[in-house]
Coordinates of C-alpha atoms in Angstrom, one line a residue:
Chain A
M21 CA -23.4 -29.0 18.4
K22 CA -21.0 -26.3 17.9
H23 CA -16.8 -27.4 18.4
L24 CA -15.7 -25.9 21.3
L25 CA -13.0 -24.0 19.1
D26 CA -15.7 -22.7 16.9
H27 CA -17.2 -20.2 19.6
T28 CA -17.5 -16.7 19.4
I29 CA -17.8 -14.7 22.7
R30 CA -21.7 -14.9 22.2
S31 CA -22.2 -18.4 21.4
A32 CA -19.7 -19.3 24.0
A33 CA -21.6 -17.4 26.8
D34 CA -24.7 -18.7 25.4
G35 CA -23.2 -22.5 25.9
L36 CA -21.8 -21.8 29.5
D37 CA -25.1 -20.2 30.9
A38 CA -27.1 -23.4 29.3
G39 CA -24.8 -25.6 31.0
A40 CA -23.5 -27.2 27.6
F41 CA -20.1 -27.2 28.5
S42 CA -17.9 -25.6 31.6
S43 CA -15.4 -22.9 31.4
V44 CA -13.0 -25.5 32.5
E45 CA -13.7 -27.5 29.1
L46 CA -13.4 -24.5 26.9
T47 CA -10.2 -23.5 28.2
K48 CA -8.9 -26.7 28.3
A49 CA -10.0 -27.1 24.5
Y50 CA -8.4 -23.9 23.5
L51 CA -4.7 -24.9 25.8
Q52 CA -4.7 -28.1 23.8
Q53 CA -5.1 -26.0 20.5
I54 CA -2.2 -23.7 21.4
R55 CA -0.3 -27.0 22.3
G56 CA -1.0 -28.3 19.3
L57 CA -0.7 -25.2 16.8
D58 CA 2.3 -22.6 18.5
M59 CA 5.2 -24.7 17.8
A60 CA 4.6 -23.8 13.7
L61 CA 2.5 -20.4 14.3
H62 CA 4.2 -18.7 17.2
A63 CA 1.5 -16.6 18.4
Y64 CA 1.9 -16.5 22.4
L65 CA 5.0 -15.6 24.1
D66 CA 3.7 -17.0 27.1
V67 CA 0.8 -19.6 28.1
F68 CA -0.8 -19.3 31.3
E69 CA -1.6 -23.0 31.5
G70 CA -2.1 -23.1 35.1
T71 CA -3.7 -19.6 36.0
A72 CA -6.1 -19.6 32.9
L73 CA -7.6 -23.0 34.4
D74 CA -7.8 -21.7 38.4
F75 CA -9.7 -18.4 36.4
A76 CA -11.9 -20.9 34.9
H77 CA -12.4 -22.8 38.1
A78 CA -13.4 -19.8 39.4
S79 CA -16.1 -18.7 36.6
D80 CA -17.6 -22.2 36.4
E81 CA -18.2 -21.7 40.3
R82 CA -19.8 -17.9 40.3
R83 CA -21.9 -19.4 37.2
A84 CA -23.0 -22.3 39.4
S85 CA -24.0 -20.1 42.2
G86 CA -26.1 -17.8 40.1
A87 CA -23.3 -15.5 40.1
S88 CA -22.2 -15.1 36.7
R89 CA -20.6 -11.8 35.7
G90 CA -21.8 -11.7 32.3
V91 CA -21.2 -12.4 28.4
L92 CA -17.5 -12.6 29.1
D93 CA -17.7 -14.8 32.5
G94 CA -15.4 -17.8 31.8
V95 CA -14.5 -17.0 28.0
P96 CA -10.7 -17.5 27.1
I97 CA -9.0 -14.5 25.5
A98 CA -5.6 -13.6 24.7
V99 CA -3.8 -10.1 25.3
K100 CA -1.0 -8.4 23.7
D101 CA 2.2 -8.6 25.3
N102 CA 2.4 -4.9 25.5
I103 CA -0.5 -4.5 27.8
L104 CA 0.0 -5.7 31.6
I105 CA -1.0 -8.5 33.6
S106 CA 0.0 -8.5 37.1
G107 CA 2.2 -10.9 37.9
H108 CA 3.0 -12.1 34.5
R109 CA 5.8 -11.3 32.1
A110 CA 5.3 -8.6 30.0
T111 CA 8.1 -7.8 27.4
A112 CA 6.5 -6.1 24.0
G113 CA 8.6 -8.2 21.9
S114 CA 11.6 -6.9 23.3
K115 CA 15.0 -8.4 24.5
I116 CA 15.4 -4.8 27.0
L117 CA 12.2 -6.7 28.9
E118 CA 12.9 -10.3 28.7
T119 CA 12.6 -10.6 32.4
Y120 CA 10.4 -7.9 33.3
E121 CA 7.3 -9.0 35.5
A122 CA 4.1 -6.6 35.4
T123 CA 3.8 -5.3 38.7
Y124 CA 0.3 -4.2 38.4
D125 CA -2.8 -4.5 35.7
A126 CA -3.7 -2.4 32.8
T127 CA -7.1 -0.9 33.4
V128 CA -8.2 -3.2 30.6
T129 CA -6.8 -6.3 32.2
K130 CA -8.7 -5.3 35.3
K131 CA -12.0 -4.5 33.6
L132 CA -11.9 -7.9 31.8
K133 CA -11.0 -9.7 35.3
D134 CA -14.1 -8.0 36.9
A135 CA -15.6 -9.3 33.7
G136 CA -14.5 -12.7 34.6
A137 CA -12.6 -13.2 31.7
V138 CA -9.7 -16.4 31.5
F139 CA -6.5 -15.4 30.4
L140 CA -4.9 -18.1 28.0
G141 CA -1.5 -16.0 27.7
K142 CA 0.5 -13.1 26.2
T143 CA 0.5 -12.6 22.0
N144 CA 3.8 -12.2 20.1
M145 CA 4.4 -8.7 18.3
D146 CA 6.5 -6.1 17.0
E147 CA 8.8 -5.1 19.6
F148 CA 7.2 -2.2 21.3
A149 CA 4.3 -2.7 18.4
M150 CA 6.7 -1.1 15.9
G151 CA 6.3 -3.2 12.8
S152 CA 3.7 -4.3 10.3
S153 CA 4.5 -8.1 10.0
T154 CA 5.8 -9.4 13.8
E155 CA 8.6 -10.2 11.8
H156 CA 10.4 -7.7 14.3
S157 CA 9.8 -9.5 17.6
A158 CA 12.7 -10.5 19.1
F159 CA 11.4 -13.9 20.2
G160 CA 11.1 -14.6 16.6
P161 CA 7.8 -14.2 13.7
T162 CA 4.7 -15.3 14.2
K163 CA 3.4 -17.3 10.8
N164 CA -0.1 -16.6 9.0
P165 CA -2.3 -19.5 9.7
H166 CA -3.4 -19.2 5.9
D167 CA -0.2 -19.6 4.4
H168 CA 3.0 -20.3 6.8
A169 CA 5.2 -18.5 4.6
R170 CA 3.7 -15.8 5.0
V171 CA 3.5 -12.6 7.7
P172 CA 0.2 -12.5 9.5
G173 CA 0.8 -8.6 9.8
G174 CA 1.4 -6.8 12.9
S175 CA 2.2 -5.4 15.0
S176 CA -0.6 -6.9 17.1
G177 CA 0.2 -10.4 14.6
G178 CA 0.4 -12.8 17.7
S179 CA -3.5 -12.1 18.7
A180 CA -4.9 -11.8 14.9
V181 CA -3.0 -15.5 14.8
A182 CA -4.3 -16.6 17.8
V183 CA -8.1 -15.5 16.9
A184 CA -7.9 -16.8 13.2
A185 CA -6.4 -20.2 14.3
D186 CA -9.0 -21.0 16.9
M187 CA -6.2 -20.8 19.9
C188 CA -8.7 -18.1 22.0
V189 CA -12.1 -17.0 21.4
A190 CA -10.9 -13.5 21.2
A191 CA -8.0 -11.1 21.8
L192 CA -7.0 -7.7 22.7
G193 CA -4.4 -5.9 20.2
S194 CA -3.2 -2.1 20.3
D195 CA -3.3 0.2 17.6
T196 CA -1.2 2.8 16.8
G197 CA -1.0 3.1 12.9
G198 CA -3.0 0.4 12.1
S199 CA -1.5 -2.6 14.1
I200 CA -4.9 -4.2 15.0
R201 CA -6.8 -3.7 11.5
Q202 CA -3.8 -4.6 9.3
P203 CA -3.3 -7.9 11.0
A204 CA -6.8 -8.2 11.0
A205 CA -6.9 -8.1 7.7
F206 CA -4.4 -10.7 6.7
C207 CA -5.5 -13.2 8.9
G208 CA -9.4 -12.8 8.1
I209 CA -10.6 -11.6 11.2
V210 CA -12.5 -8.4 12.5
G211 CA -10.3 -5.8 14.3
F212 CA -11.7 -2.7 15.9
K213 CA -9.8 0.3 16.6
P214 CA -12.3 2.8 18.8
S215 CA -11.8 6.5 18.9
Y216 CA -9.0 7.8 20.4
G217 CA -9.9 8.4 24.4
R218 CA -12.3 5.6 24.5
V219 CA -10.2 3.0 26.0
S220 CA -7.8 3.7 28.6
R221 CA -4.2 3.5 27.9
E222 CA -3.0 2.7 31.6
G223 CA -0.6 -0.1 31.7
L224 CA -0.4 -0.4 27.8
M225 CA 3.5 0.4 26.8
A226 CA 3.4 3.5 25.4
M227 CA 4.5 3.6 22.0
A228 CA 3.1 6.8 20.4
S229 CA 1.2 8.2 23.1
S230 CA -1.0 10.4 21.1
L231 CA -2.4 7.4 18.7
D232 CA -2.1 4.6 20.8
Q233 CA -5.5 2.6 21.5
I234 CA -6.2 -0.5 22.6
G235 CA -9.2 -2.8 20.8
P236 CA -10.4 -6.0 20.2
M237 CA -9.6 -8.8 17.8
T238 CA -12.7 -11.3 17.3
K239 CA -14.1 -13.9 15.0
T240 CA -17.3 -11.6 14.7
V241 CA -18.2 -7.9 14.8
E242 CA -20.8 -8.5 17.9
D243 CA -18.0 -9.9 19.7
A244 CA -16.0 -7.1 18.8
A245 CA -18.8 -4.6 20.1
L246 CA -19.0 -6.9 23.1
L247 CA -15.3 -7.0 24.1
F248 CA -15.2 -3.0 23.6
G249 CA -18.1 -2.7 25.6
A250 CA -16.4 -4.3 28.3
I251 CA -13.1 -2.5 28.4
H252 CA -14.0 1.3 26.8
G253 CA -14.4 4.2 29.8
V254 CA -13.0 7.0 31.3
D255 CA -10.0 6.2 33.7
P256 CA -8.6 8.7 36.1
H257 CA -5.0 7.2 35.4
D258 CA -5.4 8.2 31.9
Q259 CA -6.4 12.0 31.3
T260 CA -6.8 11.6 27.5
T261 CA -10.0 9.3 28.1
V262 CA -13.0 10.9 27.6
D263 CA -16.8 10.0 28.4
G264 CA -18.2 8.5 24.9
G265 CA -21.2 7.3 27.2
P266 CA -22.5 3.4 27.0
V267 CA -21.9 1.7 23.8
E268 CA -25.3 1.7 21.9
T269 CA -24.9 -0.9 18.9
T270 CA -28.2 -1.9 17.7
L271 CA -26.3 -4.3 15.0
P272 CA -28.8 -3.7 12.1
A273 CA -29.5 -6.0 9.3
R274 CA -29.9 -3.1 7.1
L275 CA -27.8 -0.2 6.3
E276 CA -31.0 2.2 4.9
G277 CA -30.3 5.8 5.2
V278 CA -26.4 5.3 6.0
K279 CA -24.4 7.4 3.4
V280 CA -21.0 6.0 2.7
G281 CA -18.4 8.3 1.7
V282 CA -15.6 6.7 -1.0
P283 CA -12.6 9.0 -1.0
R284 CA -11.4 9.6 -4.3
Q285 CA -7.6 9.6 -3.1
A286 CA -7.6 6.3 -1.6
W287 CA -9.6 4.5 -4.5
R288 CA -7.9 6.4 -7.2
G289 CA -4.8 4.8 -9.2
D290 CA -2.7 2.2 -8.5
G291 CA -2.8 2.1 -4.7
M292 CA -3.8 -0.9 -4.2
T293 CA -3.6 -5.1 -5.9
P294 CA -6.1 -5.9 -8.7
G295 CA -7.1 -8.7 -6.3
V296 CA -7.7 -6.2 -3.5
R297 CA -9.4 -3.8 -5.5
A298 CA -12.1 -6.5 -6.7
Q299 CA -12.7 -7.3 -3.6
T300 CA -13.1 -4.0 -2.0
E301 CA -15.2 -3.1 -5.0
N302 CA -17.4 -5.8 -4.3
A303 CA -17.6 -4.8 -0.7
L304 CA -18.8 -1.4 -2.0
A305 CA -21.5 -3.1 -4.1
V306 CA -22.6 -5.4 -0.9
M307 CA -23.1 -1.9 1.2
K308 CA -24.8 -0.4 -1.6
A309 CA -27.1 -3.7 -1.9
L310 CA -27.8 -3.0 2.0
G311 CA -29.5 0.0 1.3
A312 CA -26.2 2.4 1.9
T313 CA -25.7 5.3 -0.2
L314 CA -22.2 5.5 -1.5
V315 CA -20.8 8.9 -2.2
E316 CA -17.7 9.9 -3.8
I317 CA -15.8 12.0 -1.7
D318 CA -13.0 14.3 -1.6
L319 CA -10.6 13.6 1.3
P320 CA -7.3 16.0 0.9
Y321 CA -3.8 15.1 2.5
T322 CA -4.8 11.1 2.3
D323 CA -0.9 10.3 1.3
D324 CA 0.2 12.9 3.5
A325 CA -1.2 11.8 6.6
L326 CA 1.5 8.6 6.2
A327 CA 4.3 11.0 6.1
V328 CA 2.7 13.1 9.5
Y329 CA 2.9 9.4 11.2
Y330 CA 6.3 8.6 10.3
V331 CA 7.3 12.2 11.8
L332 CA 4.9 12.3 14.8
M333 CA 5.0 8.7 15.9
P334 CA 9.2 8.5 15.8
C335 CA 9.3 11.8 17.9
E336 CA 6.7 10.1 20.5
V337 CA 8.6 7.0 20.4
S338 CA 11.9 8.4 21.1
A339 CA 10.7 10.4 24.1
N340 CA 8.5 7.5 25.4
L341 CA 11.6 4.6 25.0
A342 CA 13.8 6.7 27.1
R343 CA 12.8 5.1 30.3
F344 CA 14.4 1.9 28.9
D345 CA 18.0 2.6 29.7
G346 CA 18.7 -0.4 31.9
M347 CA 18.5 1.5 35.3
R348 CA 15.3 0.6 37.0
Y349 CA 13.9 -2.6 35.3
G350 CA 14.9 -4.1 32.3
R351 CA 17.9 -5.6 31.1
R352 CA 21.2 -3.8 32.2
E353 CA 24.5 -4.5 30.1
P354 CA 27.3 -3.0 32.7
A355 CA 30.1 -0.8 30.7
E356 CA 32.8 1.5 32.1
T357 CA 30.5 4.5 32.6
L358 CA 27.1 5.6 33.2
I359 CA 26.7 6.6 29.4
K360 CA 28.0 3.5 28.0
T361 CA 26.0 1.3 30.3
Y362 CA 22.9 3.4 28.7
E363 CA 24.4 2.8 25.1
K364 CA 25.1 -0.9 25.7
S365 CA 21.7 -1.5 27.5
R366 CA 19.9 0.1 24.8
G367 CA 21.9 -1.0 22.3
L368 CA 21.8 -4.7 22.7
G369 CA 18.5 -4.7 24.6
L370 CA 16.6 -2.8 21.7
G371 CA 15.9 -4.4 18.0
E372 CA 17.3 -2.3 15.1
E373 CA 13.7 -1.0 13.9
A374 CA 13.1 0.1 17.5
R375 CA 16.5 1.9 17.1
R376 CA 15.9 3.5 13.7
R377 CA 12.6 4.7 15.0
I378 CA 14.4 6.4 18.2
M379 CA 16.9 7.9 15.9
L380 CA 14.2 9.3 13.3
G381 CA 12.5 11.0 16.2
T382 CA 15.7 12.3 17.8
Y383 CA 16.7 13.9 14.1
A384 CA 13.0 15.1 13.9
L385 CA 13.0 16.6 17.5
S386 CA 16.8 17.9 17.4
Q387 CA 17.9 21.6 17.0
G388 CA 17.1 22.9 13.5
Y389 CA 15.0 20.2 12.4
Y390 CA 12.1 20.6 15.1
D391 CA 9.9 23.2 13.4
A392 CA 10.7 21.4 9.9
Y393 CA 9.8 18.4 11.2
Y394 CA 7.8 18.3 14.1
R395 CA 6.0 21.3 14.3
Q396 CA 4.9 20.8 10.6
A397 CA 3.8 17.5 11.1
R398 CA 1.8 18.6 14.0
K399 CA 0.1 21.5 11.8
V400 CA -0.3 18.8 8.8
R401 CA -2.3 16.8 11.5
T402 CA -4.5 19.7 12.1
L403 CA -5.6 20.2 8.5
I404 CA -6.2 16.3 8.3
R405 CA -8.5 16.5 11.7
R406 CA -10.3 19.6 9.5
A407 CA -10.3 17.5 6.2
Y408 CA -11.9 14.6 8.1
R409 CA -14.6 16.5 10.1
K410 CA -15.2 18.1 7.0
A411 CA -16.1 15.2 5.0
F412 CA -18.3 13.7 7.8
E413 CA -20.7 16.8 7.4
D414 CA -21.9 14.7 4.4
V415 CA -21.3 11.3 4.9
D416 CA -21.6 8.8 8.1
L417 CA -18.6 6.3 7.3
I418 CA -15.8 6.4 5.3
A419 CA -14.9 3.1 3.3
T420 CA -11.4 1.9 1.9
P421 CA -9.5 -1.2 1.3
T422 CA -7.8 -1.9 5.2
T423 CA -4.6 -2.7 3.3
P424 CA -3.0 -2.0 -0.4
S425 CA -2.1 -6.0 -0.6
I426 CA -2.6 -9.4 1.0
A427 CA -0.2 -11.0 3.4
F428 CA 3.3 -10.7 2.1
A429 CA 6.0 -13.5 2.3
L430 CA 8.1 -13.6 5.5
G431 CA 11.1 -11.8 5.2
E432 CA 10.1 -10.0 1.7
K433 CA 10.3 -6.2 3.1
L434 CA 12.5 -7.0 6.2
S435 CA 15.5 -4.7 4.1
D436 CA 13.3 -1.9 2.9
P437 CA 12.0 -0.2 6.0
L438 CA 10.0 2.1 3.8
A439 CA 8.3 -0.5 1.8
L440 CA 6.9 -1.7 5.2
Y441 CA 6.0 1.6 6.3
L442 CA 3.7 2.2 3.1
E443 CA 1.4 -0.8 4.1
D444 CA 0.2 1.3 6.8
V445 CA -1.3 3.9 4.1
F446 CA -5.1 3.1 4.3
T447 CA -5.2 2.8 8.1
V448 CA -2.6 5.9 9.6
G449 CA -5.3 8.3 8.9
A450 CA -7.8 7.1 11.6
N451 CA -5.0 7.2 13.9
V452 CA -3.7 10.9 13.1
A453 CA -7.4 11.9 13.4
G454 CA -8.3 10.1 16.6
L455 CA -11.1 8.4 14.7
P456 CA -12.9 4.8 15.1
A457 CA -12.0 2.3 12.6
I458 CA -12.6 -1.6 11.9
S459 CA -11.6 -4.4 9.5
V460 CA -14.1 -6.7 8.3
P461 CA -13.1 -9.6 6.2
C462 CA -14.4 -9.0 2.5
G463 CA -13.3 -12.0 0.5
L464 CA -10.1 -14.2 -0.5
D465 CA -7.5 -12.9 -3.0
D466 CA -5.5 -15.8 -4.2
G467 CA -6.6 -17.7 -1.1
L468 CA -6.1 -15.4 1.7
P469 CA -8.2 -12.7 2.8
V470 CA -8.6 -9.1 2.2
G471 CA -10.1 -6.5 4.9
F472 CA -12.5 -3.8 4.0
Q473 CA -12.1 -0.9 6.7
L474 CA -14.8 1.6 7.6
V475 CA -14.0 4.8 9.4
G476 CA -16.2 6.9 11.5
P477 CA -16.5 10.1 13.0
S478 CA -14.8 10.5 16.7
M479 CA -17.2 8.8 19.3
A480 CA -19.0 7.3 16.6
D481 CA -18.0 3.8 17.4
A482 CA -21.3 1.9 17.7
A483 CA -22.2 3.5 14.0
V484 CA -18.8 1.9 12.9
L485 CA -19.7 -1.6 14.5
D486 CA -23.3 -1.5 13.5
A487 CA -22.3 -1.0 9.8
A488 CA -19.4 -3.3 9.7
H489 CA -21.9 -5.6 11.2
A490 CA -24.6 -5.7 8.6
F491 CA -21.8 -6.1 6.0
E492 CA -20.5 -9.0 7.7
Q493 CA -24.0 -11.0 7.8
A494 CA -24.8 -10.3 4.2
M495 CA -20.9 -11.5 3.7
T496 CA -21.9 -14.9 5.4
Chain B
M28 CA 18.6 15.2 2.5
A29 CA 21.6 13.1 2.8
L30 CA 22.8 11.8 6.0
N31 CA 26.3 10.7 6.2
R32 CA 27.8 8.1 8.9
E33 CA 29.1 11.1 11.1
D34 CA 24.9 12.3 11.5
V35 CA 24.3 9.0 12.3
E36 CA 26.8 8.2 14.9
R37 CA 25.7 11.8 16.2
L38 CA 21.9 10.6 16.5
A39 CA 23.1 7.4 18.1
A40 CA 24.9 9.1 20.5
L41 CA 22.1 11.6 21.6
S42 CA 19.7 8.7 21.3
R43 CA 22.4 6.8 23.9
L44 CA 22.1 3.9 21.5
S45 CA 25.4 1.7 20.7
L46 CA 25.5 0.6 17.0
S47 CA 27.5 -1.9 15.4
E48 CA 29.7 -1.3 12.0
E49 CA 27.0 -2.9 10.4
E50 CA 24.1 -1.4 11.5
S51 CA 25.5 2.2 11.3
K52 CA 25.8 1.1 7.8
R53 CA 22.1 -0.1 7.4
M54 CA 20.9 2.7 9.4
E55 CA 22.6 5.3 7.0
Q56 CA 21.2 3.5 3.9
T57 CA 17.6 3.4 5.5
L58 CA 16.9 6.4 7.3
D59 CA 17.8 8.9 4.1
P60 CA 14.7 7.3 1.9
I61 CA 12.5 8.2 5.2
L62 CA 13.3 11.3 5.5
D63 CA 13.1 11.9 1.9
Y64 CA 9.5 10.5 2.0
V65 CA 8.0 12.7 5.2
G66 CA 10.0 15.5 3.5
R67 CA 6.7 16.0 1.1
L68 CA 5.5 17.5 4.0
S69 CA 7.2 20.8 3.8
K70 CA 5.3 21.3 0.4
I71 CA 2.1 21.9 2.5
D72 CA 0.7 25.4 2.8
T73 CA 0.5 25.5 6.8
T74 CA 0.2 29.7 7.2
G75 CA -1.9 29.9 10.3
V76 CA -2.7 26.3 11.2
P77 CA -2.2 25.8 15.0
E78 CA -0.6 22.7 15.8
T79 CA -3.5 21.4 17.7
E80 CA -7.4 22.7 18.2
A81 CA -7.6 20.1 21.0
T82 CA -8.9 21.8 24.6
P83 CA -6.2 21.3 27.3
V84 CA -7.1 19.2 30.3
P85 CA -8.7 21.3 33.1
P86 CA -6.3 21.3 36.1
E87 CA -9.3 19.9 38.0
R88 CA -9.3 16.8 36.1
L89 CA -5.7 16.3 37.2
R90 CA -5.4 13.8 39.8
A91 CA -3.9 15.1 43.3
D92 CA -0.2 14.4 43.4
E93 CA 0.1 12.5 46.6
P94 CA 2.1 9.5 48.1
M95 CA 0.2 6.7 48.4
S96 CA 1.0 3.3 50.0
V97 CA 1.6 0.1 47.9
D98 CA 0.6 -3.2 48.7
P99 CA 3.6 -5.5 49.5
A100 CA 3.0 -7.6 46.8
F101 CA 3.5 -4.7 44.3
R102 CA 6.5 -3.9 46.3
R103 CA 8.0 -7.3 46.1
A104 CA 7.5 -7.0 42.3
A105 CA 8.7 -3.5 41.7
L106 CA 12.1 -4.7 43.8
S107 CA 12.6 -8.0 41.5
N108 CA 12.5 -6.0 38.6
F109 CA 15.5 -3.8 39.6
P110 CA 18.4 -5.3 37.4
D111 CA 21.0 -4.6 40.3
R112 CA 20.1 -4.0 44.2
Q113 CA 21.3 -3.8 47.3
G114 CA 18.8 -5.0 49.9
D115 CA 15.8 -3.1 49.1
L116 CA 18.0 -0.2 47.2
L117 CA 18.5 -0.1 43.6
R118 CA 22.2 0.1 42.7
V119 CA 23.1 2.3 39.9
P120 CA 26.4 3.0 38.0
G121 CA 28.3 5.9 39.4
V122 CA 26.8 9.5 37.6
F123 CA 30.2 10.9 37.8
E124 CA 32.7 9.2 36.1
H125 CA 35.7 10.4 37.9
P126 CA 34.6 11.0 41.6
K127 CA 36.9 12.8 43.7
G128 CA 39.0 11.0 46.3

């Protein structure tokens, strides 16, 4: 029999349905694992010892009376701390929200509650999701379970580690420029960013509203499909949600007839370490062996997507974080005047990286610079979207590494923000163009996980999951 | 692009952020390379390219802007998040720095 901590959503649901174990037993096993490991890894900001067991009891009663709500009922999951769960603290990794308690459920929270999921707690993250290492959390960094001296990636580092170290069955993250996929790659798990608009952002603390998307972080692609199936859908509270229809994954074993684009611009030159190149080129060979056709393609503006991202994102950040001013909620630092109260509350409440991005955005939006930065970045975004649309006329999916390197050492890139930003080079394109993208583990380099990324056309979320599933099965 | 200390302080003021001496120095050092990097966008020809090709949300898809009641638990939670309060009212610093009389 499988150890309780080895379960996927699917196998846990099967075990619960068969009566092999209860949700309470399963939940207790994960809480125990968290107690044992979290001192060292710091994946969680809050653990819901009491309410998790209440949820688990309720789930067991439902199942006993034949009223199970389906595959997620009784399954213990973790939630990134920028997603609201009513009555629980939501800090988004920031001092300014250290004592903030969510007043309502995010739409994804509501959907998971309706599906019967058990919330184990809230996971650590870079402050307001700004970072690629989880070192920018005001509450201390999360460690990579494969090597505690290395970062887990970010910003959804806590969720990635919780999944990778068996401290939950699955987790939710959010992805603005790679924040689900990059930590998934660094920790050796599956991370899926859905098409923009497929998952409601209501109750997700906004970082960059035109780019943010909530998505699953799981042990298997099938689990990612199951979790995505539970959280997607149109929401009257988020006008950017679109009806993408039901998630019709077939989870095939072969990839005959699937054309995979291999963009020259991403694969050429020295854009990745030799170890990452070896593993991801092998991943391409696996795709081919599964029957997929590999096509070298031209994807212009690949590098420019990063520059577009680092203009548009800070602009939206500067607007979205204006609400954290110490007035209606969060930390207030009294000073002589109103304006000094704002400055002090934000100066002491927000970390340096958050302040850096607010200032960058303020600069790019200020008079005299707006056209050169913000407007120009928006126009280049249109060119990038067109380039992807054109590429997808010829291919079904686009394949790249998820990251240029494996997990780096804690502290290595802290003093050089630009070096950290360059980490996002392969992932930001999908956000800038609003496309579905997944990172799946494709091997080890120097004992550390490497991620393989597949990107699909807008709303082709199922095709991305299907191809990733076939790939994952071939790798195991 | 070269940002000097004065620019950094002006940006901090516009952003309503206080910075320590050390932090101002680090901002000056770190903002510049980032602006240099994103400056590459200016070399791309965007003549005639629109900022967006997305269709705007039709008005009928917008939710009606109507007051609605909230449950007492929500109200209590919102009130308890106030940094400073007087009864059920949010207390904030005076807007005018030198109020008359």
